[in-house]
XYZ file of N, CA, C and O in Angstrom:
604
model
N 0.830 -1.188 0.000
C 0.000 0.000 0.000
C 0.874 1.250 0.000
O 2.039 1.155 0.387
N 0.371 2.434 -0.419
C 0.778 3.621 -0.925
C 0.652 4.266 0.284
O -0.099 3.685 1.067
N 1.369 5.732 0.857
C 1.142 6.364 2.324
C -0.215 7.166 1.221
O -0.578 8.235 1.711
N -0.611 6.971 0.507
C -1.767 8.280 0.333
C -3.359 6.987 0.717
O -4.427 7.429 1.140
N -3.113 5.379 0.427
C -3.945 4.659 0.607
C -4.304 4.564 2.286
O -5.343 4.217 2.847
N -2.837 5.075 2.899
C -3.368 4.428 4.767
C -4.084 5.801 4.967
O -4.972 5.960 5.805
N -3.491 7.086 3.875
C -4.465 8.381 5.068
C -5.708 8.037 4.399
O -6.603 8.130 5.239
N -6.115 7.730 3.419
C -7.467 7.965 2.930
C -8.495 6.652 3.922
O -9.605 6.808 4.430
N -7.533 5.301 3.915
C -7.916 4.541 4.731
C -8.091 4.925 6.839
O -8.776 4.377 7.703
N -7.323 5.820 6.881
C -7.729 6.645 8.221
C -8.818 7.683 8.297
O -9.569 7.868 9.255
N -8.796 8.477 6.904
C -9.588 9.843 7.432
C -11.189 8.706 7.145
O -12.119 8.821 7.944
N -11.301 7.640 5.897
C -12.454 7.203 5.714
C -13.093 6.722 7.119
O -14.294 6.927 7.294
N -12.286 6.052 8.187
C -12.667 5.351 8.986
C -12.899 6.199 10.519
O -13.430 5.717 11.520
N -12.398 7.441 10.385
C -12.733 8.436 11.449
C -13.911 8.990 11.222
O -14.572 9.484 12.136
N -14.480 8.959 9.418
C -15.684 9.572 9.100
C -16.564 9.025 9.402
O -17.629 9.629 9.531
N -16.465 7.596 9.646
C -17.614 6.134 9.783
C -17.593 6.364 11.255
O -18.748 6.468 11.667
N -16.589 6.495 12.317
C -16.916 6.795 13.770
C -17.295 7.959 13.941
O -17.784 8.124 15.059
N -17.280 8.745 13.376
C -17.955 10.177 13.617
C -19.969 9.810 12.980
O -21.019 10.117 13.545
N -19.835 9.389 12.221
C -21.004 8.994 11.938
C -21.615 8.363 12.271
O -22.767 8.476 11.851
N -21.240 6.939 13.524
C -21.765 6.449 14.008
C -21.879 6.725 15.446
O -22.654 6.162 16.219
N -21.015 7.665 15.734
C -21.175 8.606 17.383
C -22.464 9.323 17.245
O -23.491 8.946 17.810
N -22.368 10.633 16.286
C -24.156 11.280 15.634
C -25.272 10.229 15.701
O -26.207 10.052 16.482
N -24.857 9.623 14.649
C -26.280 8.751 14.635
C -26.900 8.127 15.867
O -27.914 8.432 16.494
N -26.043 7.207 16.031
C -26.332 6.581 17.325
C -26.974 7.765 18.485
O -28.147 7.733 18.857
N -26.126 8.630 18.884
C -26.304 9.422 19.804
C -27.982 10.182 19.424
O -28.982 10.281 20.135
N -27.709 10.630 17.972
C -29.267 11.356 17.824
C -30.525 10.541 17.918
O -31.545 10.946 18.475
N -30.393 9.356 17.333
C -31.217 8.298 17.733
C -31.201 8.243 19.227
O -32.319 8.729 19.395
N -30.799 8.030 20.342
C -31.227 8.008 21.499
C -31.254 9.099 22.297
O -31.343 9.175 23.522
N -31.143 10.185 21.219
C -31.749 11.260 22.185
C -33.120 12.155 21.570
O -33.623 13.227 21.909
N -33.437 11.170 20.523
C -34.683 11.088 19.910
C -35.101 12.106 18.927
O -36.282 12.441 18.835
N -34.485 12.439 18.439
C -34.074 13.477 17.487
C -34.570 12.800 16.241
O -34.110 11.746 15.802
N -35.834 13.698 15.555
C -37.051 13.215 14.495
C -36.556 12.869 13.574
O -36.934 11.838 13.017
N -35.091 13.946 12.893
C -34.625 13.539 11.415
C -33.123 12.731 12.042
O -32.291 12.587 11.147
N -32.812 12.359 13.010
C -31.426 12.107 13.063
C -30.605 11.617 11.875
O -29.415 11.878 11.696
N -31.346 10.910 11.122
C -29.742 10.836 9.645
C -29.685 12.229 9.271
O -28.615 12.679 8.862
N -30.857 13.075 9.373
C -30.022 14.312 8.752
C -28.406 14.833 9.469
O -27.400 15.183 8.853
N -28.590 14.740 10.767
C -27.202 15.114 11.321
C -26.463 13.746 10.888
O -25.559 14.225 10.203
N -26.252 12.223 10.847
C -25.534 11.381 10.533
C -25.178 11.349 9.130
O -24.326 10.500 8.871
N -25.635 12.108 8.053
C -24.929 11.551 7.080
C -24.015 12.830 6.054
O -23.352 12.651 5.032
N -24.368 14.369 6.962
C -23.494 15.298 6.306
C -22.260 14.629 7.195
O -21.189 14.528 6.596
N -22.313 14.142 8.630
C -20.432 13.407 9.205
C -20.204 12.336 8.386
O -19.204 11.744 8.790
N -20.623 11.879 7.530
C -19.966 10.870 6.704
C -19.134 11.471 5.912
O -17.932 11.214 5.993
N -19.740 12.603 4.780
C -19.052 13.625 4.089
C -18.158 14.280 4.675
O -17.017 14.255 4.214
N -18.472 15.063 5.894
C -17.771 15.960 6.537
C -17.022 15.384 7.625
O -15.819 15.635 7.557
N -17.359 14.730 8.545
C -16.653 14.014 9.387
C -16.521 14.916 10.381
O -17.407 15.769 10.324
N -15.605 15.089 11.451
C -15.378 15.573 13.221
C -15.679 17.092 12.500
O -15.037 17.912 13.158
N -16.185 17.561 11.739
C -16.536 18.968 11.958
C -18.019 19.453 11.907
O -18.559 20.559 11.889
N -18.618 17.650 11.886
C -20.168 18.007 12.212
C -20.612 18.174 13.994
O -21.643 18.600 14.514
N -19.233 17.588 14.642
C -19.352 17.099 15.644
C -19.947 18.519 16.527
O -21.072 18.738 16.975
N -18.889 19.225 16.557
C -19.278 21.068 16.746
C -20.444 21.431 17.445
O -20.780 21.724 18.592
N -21.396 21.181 15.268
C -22.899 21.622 15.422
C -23.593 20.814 15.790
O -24.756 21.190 15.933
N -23.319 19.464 16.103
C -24.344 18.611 17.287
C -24.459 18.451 18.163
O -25.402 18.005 18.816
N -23.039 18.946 18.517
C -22.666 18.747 20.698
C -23.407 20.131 20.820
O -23.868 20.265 21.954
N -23.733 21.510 19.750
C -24.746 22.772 20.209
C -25.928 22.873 20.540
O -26.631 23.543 21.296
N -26.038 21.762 19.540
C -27.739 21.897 19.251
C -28.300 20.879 19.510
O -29.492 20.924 19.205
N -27.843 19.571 20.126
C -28.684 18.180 20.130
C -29.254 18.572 21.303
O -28.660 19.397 21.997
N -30.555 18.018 21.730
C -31.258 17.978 23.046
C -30.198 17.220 24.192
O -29.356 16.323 24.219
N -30.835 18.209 25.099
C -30.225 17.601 26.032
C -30.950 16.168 26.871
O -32.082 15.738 26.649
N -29.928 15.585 27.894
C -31.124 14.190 28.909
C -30.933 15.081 29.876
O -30.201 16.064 29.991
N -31.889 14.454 30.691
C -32.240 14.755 32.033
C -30.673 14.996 32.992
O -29.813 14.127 32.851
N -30.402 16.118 33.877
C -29.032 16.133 34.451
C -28.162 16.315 33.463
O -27.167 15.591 33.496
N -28.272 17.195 32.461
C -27.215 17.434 31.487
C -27.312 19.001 31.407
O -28.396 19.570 31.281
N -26.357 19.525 31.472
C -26.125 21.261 31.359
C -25.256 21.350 30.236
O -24.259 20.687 29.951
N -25.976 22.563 29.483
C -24.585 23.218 28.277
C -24.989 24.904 28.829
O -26.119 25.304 29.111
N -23.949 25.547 28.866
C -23.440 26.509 29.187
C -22.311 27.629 28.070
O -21.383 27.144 27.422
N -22.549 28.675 28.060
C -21.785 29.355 27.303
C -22.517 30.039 25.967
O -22.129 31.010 25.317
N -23.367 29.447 25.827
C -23.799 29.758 24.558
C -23.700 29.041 23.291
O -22.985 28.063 23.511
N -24.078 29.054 22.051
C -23.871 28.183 20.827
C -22.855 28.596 20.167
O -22.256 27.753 19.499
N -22.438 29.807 20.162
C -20.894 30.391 19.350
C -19.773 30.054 20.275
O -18.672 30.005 19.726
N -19.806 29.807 21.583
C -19.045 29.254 22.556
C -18.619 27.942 22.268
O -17.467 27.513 22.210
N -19.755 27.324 22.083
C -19.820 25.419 22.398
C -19.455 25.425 21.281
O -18.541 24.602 21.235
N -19.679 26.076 19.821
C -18.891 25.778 18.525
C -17.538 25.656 18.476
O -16.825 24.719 18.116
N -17.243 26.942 18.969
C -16.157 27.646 19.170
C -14.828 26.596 19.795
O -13.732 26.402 19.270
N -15.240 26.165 20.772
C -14.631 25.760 21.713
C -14.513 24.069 21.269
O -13.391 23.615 21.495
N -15.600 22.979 20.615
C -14.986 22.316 20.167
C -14.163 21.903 19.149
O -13.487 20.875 19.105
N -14.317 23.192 17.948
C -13.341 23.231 16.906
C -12.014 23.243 17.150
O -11.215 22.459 16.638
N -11.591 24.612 18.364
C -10.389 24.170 19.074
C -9.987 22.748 19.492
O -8.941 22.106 19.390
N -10.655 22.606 19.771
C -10.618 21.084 20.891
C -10.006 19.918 19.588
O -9.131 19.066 19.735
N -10.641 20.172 18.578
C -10.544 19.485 17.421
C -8.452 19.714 16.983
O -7.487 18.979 17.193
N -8.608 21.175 16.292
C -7.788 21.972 16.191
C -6.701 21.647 16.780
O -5.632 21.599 16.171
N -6.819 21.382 18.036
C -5.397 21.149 19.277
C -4.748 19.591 18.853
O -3.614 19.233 18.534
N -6.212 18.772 19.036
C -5.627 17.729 19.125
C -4.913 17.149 17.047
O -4.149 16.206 16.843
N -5.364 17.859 16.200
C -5.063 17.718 14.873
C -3.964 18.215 14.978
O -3.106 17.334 15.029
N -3.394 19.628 15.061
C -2.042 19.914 15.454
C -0.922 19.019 16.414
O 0.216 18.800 15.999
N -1.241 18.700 17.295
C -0.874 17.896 18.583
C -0.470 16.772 18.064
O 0.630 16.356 18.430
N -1.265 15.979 17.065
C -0.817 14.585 16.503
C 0.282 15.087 15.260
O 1.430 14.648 15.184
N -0.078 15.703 14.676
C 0.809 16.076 13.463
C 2.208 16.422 14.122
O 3.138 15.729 13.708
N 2.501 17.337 15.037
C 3.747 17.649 15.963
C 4.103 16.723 16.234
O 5.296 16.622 16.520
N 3.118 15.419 16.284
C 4.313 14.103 17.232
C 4.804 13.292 16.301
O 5.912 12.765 16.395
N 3.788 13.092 15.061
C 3.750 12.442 14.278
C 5.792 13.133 13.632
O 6.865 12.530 13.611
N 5.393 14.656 13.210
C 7.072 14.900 12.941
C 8.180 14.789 13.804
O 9.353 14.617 13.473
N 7.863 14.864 14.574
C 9.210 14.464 16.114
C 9.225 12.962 14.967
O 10.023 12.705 14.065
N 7.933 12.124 15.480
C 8.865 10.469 15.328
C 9.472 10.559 13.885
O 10.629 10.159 13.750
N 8.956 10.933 13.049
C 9.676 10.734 11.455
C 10.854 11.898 11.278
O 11.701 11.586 10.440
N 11.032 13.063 11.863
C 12.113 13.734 12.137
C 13.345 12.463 12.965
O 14.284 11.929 12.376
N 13.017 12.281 14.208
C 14.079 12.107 14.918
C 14.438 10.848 14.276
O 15.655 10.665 14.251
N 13.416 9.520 13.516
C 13.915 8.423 12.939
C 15.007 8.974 11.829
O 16.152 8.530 11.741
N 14.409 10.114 10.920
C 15.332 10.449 9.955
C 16.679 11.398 10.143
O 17.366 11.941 9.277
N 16.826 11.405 11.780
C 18.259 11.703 11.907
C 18.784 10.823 12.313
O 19.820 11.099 12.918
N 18.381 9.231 12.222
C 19.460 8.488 12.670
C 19.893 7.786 10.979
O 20.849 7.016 10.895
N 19.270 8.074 10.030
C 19.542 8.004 8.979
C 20.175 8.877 8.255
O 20.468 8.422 7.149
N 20.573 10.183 8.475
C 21.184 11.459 8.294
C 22.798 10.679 7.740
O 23.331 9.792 8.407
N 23.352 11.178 6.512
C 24.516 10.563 6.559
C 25.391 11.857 7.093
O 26.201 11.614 7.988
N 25.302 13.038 6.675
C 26.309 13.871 7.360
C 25.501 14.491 8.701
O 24.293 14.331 8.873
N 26.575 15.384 9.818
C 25.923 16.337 10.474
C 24.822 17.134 9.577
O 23.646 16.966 9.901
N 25.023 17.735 8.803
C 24.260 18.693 8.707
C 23.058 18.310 8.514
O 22.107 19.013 8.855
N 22.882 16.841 7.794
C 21.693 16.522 7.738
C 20.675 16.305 8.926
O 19.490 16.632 8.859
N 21.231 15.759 9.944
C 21.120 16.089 11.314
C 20.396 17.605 11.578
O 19.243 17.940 11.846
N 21.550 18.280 11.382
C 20.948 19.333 11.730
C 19.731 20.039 11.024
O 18.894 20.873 11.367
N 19.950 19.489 10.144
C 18.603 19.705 9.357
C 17.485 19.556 9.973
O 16.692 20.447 10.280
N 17.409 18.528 10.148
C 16.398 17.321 10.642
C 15.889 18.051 11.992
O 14.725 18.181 12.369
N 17.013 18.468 12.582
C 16.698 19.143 14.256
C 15.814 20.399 14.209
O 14.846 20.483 14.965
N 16.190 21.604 13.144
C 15.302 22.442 12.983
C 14.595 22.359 12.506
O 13.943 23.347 12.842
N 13.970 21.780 11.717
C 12.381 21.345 10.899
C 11.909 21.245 12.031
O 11.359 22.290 12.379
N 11.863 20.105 13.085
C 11.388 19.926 13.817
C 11.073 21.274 15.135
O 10.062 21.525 15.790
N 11.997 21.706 15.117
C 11.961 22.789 15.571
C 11.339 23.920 15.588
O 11.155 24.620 16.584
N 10.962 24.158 14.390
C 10.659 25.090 13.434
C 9.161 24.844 13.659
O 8.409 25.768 13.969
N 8.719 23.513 13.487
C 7.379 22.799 13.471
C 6.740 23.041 15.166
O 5.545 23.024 15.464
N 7.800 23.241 16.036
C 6.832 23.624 17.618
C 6.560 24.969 17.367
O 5.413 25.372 17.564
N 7.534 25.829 16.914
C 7.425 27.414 17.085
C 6.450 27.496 16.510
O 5.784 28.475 16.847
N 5.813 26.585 15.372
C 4.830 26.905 14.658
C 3.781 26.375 15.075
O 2.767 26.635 14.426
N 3.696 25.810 15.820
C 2.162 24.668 16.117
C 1.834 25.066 17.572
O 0.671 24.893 17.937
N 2.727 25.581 18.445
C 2.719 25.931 19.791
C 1.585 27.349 19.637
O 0.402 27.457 19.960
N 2.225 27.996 19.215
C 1.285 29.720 19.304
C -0.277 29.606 18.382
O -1.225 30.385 18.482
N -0.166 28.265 17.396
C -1.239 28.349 16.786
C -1.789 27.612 17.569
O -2.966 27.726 17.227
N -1.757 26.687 18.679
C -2.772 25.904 19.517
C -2.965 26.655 20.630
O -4.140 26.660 20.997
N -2.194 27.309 21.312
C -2.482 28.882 22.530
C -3.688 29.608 21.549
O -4.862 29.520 21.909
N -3.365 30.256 20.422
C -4.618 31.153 20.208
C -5.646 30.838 20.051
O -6.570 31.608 20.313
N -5.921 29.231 19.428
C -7.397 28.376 18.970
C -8.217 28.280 20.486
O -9.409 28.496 20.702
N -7.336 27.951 21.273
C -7.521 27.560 22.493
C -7.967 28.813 23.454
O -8.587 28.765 24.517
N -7.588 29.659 22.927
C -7.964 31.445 23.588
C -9.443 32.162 23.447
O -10.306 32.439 24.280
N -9.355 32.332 22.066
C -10.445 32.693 21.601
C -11.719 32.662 21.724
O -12.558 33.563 21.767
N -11.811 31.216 21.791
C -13.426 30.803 22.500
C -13.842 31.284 24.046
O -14.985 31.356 24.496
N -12.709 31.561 24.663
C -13.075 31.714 26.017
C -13.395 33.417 25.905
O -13.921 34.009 26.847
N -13.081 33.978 24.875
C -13.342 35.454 24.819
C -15.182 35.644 24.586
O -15.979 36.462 25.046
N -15.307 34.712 23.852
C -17.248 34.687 23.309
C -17.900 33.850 24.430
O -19.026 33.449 24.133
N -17.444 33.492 25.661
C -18.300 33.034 26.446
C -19.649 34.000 27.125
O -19.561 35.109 27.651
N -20.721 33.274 26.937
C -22.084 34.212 27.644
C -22.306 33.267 28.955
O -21.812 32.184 29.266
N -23.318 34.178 29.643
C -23.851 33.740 30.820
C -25.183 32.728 30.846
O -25.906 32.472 31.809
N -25.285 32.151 29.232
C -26.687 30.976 29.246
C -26.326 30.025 29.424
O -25.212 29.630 29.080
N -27.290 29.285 30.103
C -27.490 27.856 30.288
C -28.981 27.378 29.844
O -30.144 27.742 29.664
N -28.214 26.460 29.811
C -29.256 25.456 29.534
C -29.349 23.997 29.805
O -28.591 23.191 29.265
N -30.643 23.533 30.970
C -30.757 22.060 31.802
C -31.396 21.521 30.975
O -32.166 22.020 30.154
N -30.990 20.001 31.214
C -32.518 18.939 30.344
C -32.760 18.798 31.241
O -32.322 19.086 32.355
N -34.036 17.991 30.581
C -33.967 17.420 29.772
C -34.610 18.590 28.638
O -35.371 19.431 29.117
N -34.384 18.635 27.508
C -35.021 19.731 26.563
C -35.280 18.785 25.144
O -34.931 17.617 24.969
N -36.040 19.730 24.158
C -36.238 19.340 23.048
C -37.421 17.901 22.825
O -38.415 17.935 23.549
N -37.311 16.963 22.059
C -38.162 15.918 22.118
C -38.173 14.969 23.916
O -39.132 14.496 24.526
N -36.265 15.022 24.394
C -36.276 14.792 25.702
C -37.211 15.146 27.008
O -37.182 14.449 28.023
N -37.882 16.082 26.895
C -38.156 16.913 27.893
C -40.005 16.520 27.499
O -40.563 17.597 27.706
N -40.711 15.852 27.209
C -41.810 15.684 26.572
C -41.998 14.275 27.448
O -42.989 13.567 27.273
């Protein structure tokens, strides 16, 4: 297999658990059209996740807080961090493997600042994703049970 066959074979299979977290979940929280939210995450995948953790009804003993530009807000980061976060580790391991393959220093050193280069860059962009949302926080809440739940 080709490295373009394992990502397509990863992102396909994160789209099928994202789609079956929605579905499932909207189905038992009784939600009238639920494939409508399950089958734009097939297409779209963890960025439907967002607009369903905003807007799905809540159960009984469940609080959302902050608002809907908040709860968006805040899991895109969440998303954001951890997509950056894997990609950073992911280059450490294929950086630091490919300096033990380095035939001269410099290649080495090569190898050391890419990597390098790759925190300065991924560090300040996961601080600000991570910032932002806490700037649009409001003072709503909202208890379940609500929506078809609350009936």
């Amino acid at each position: 297999m080709q490295p373009e066959d394992y990502s397509l074979l990863v992102s396909g299979g994160v789209n099928l658990a994202t789609t079956l977290y929605i579905g499932i979940s909207a189905y038992n929280r009784e939600v009238q059209w639920w494939l409508l939210w399950a089958l734009p995450a097939l297409v779209f995948g963890v960025l439907v996740i967002p607009f369903f953790r905003a807007f799905r009804p809540l159960k009984a003993d469940e609080e959302r807080s902050g608002g809907k530009l908040y709860l968006i807000l805040r899991d895109f980061a969440r998303i954001i961090i951890l997509v950056f976060g894997l990609a950073f580790l992911f280059t450490m391991v294929v950086g630091f493997g490919s300096m033990q393959n380095a035939e001269t220093d410099a290649g080495e050193a090569g190898t050391f600042m890419g990597i390098s280069l790759s925190a300065v860059c991924v560090l300040p962009i996961m601080l600000i994703v991570w910032i932002i949302p806490r700037t649009l926080r409001s003072d709503q809440t909202e208890e379940g049970p609500t929506g078809p739940l609350a009936e």
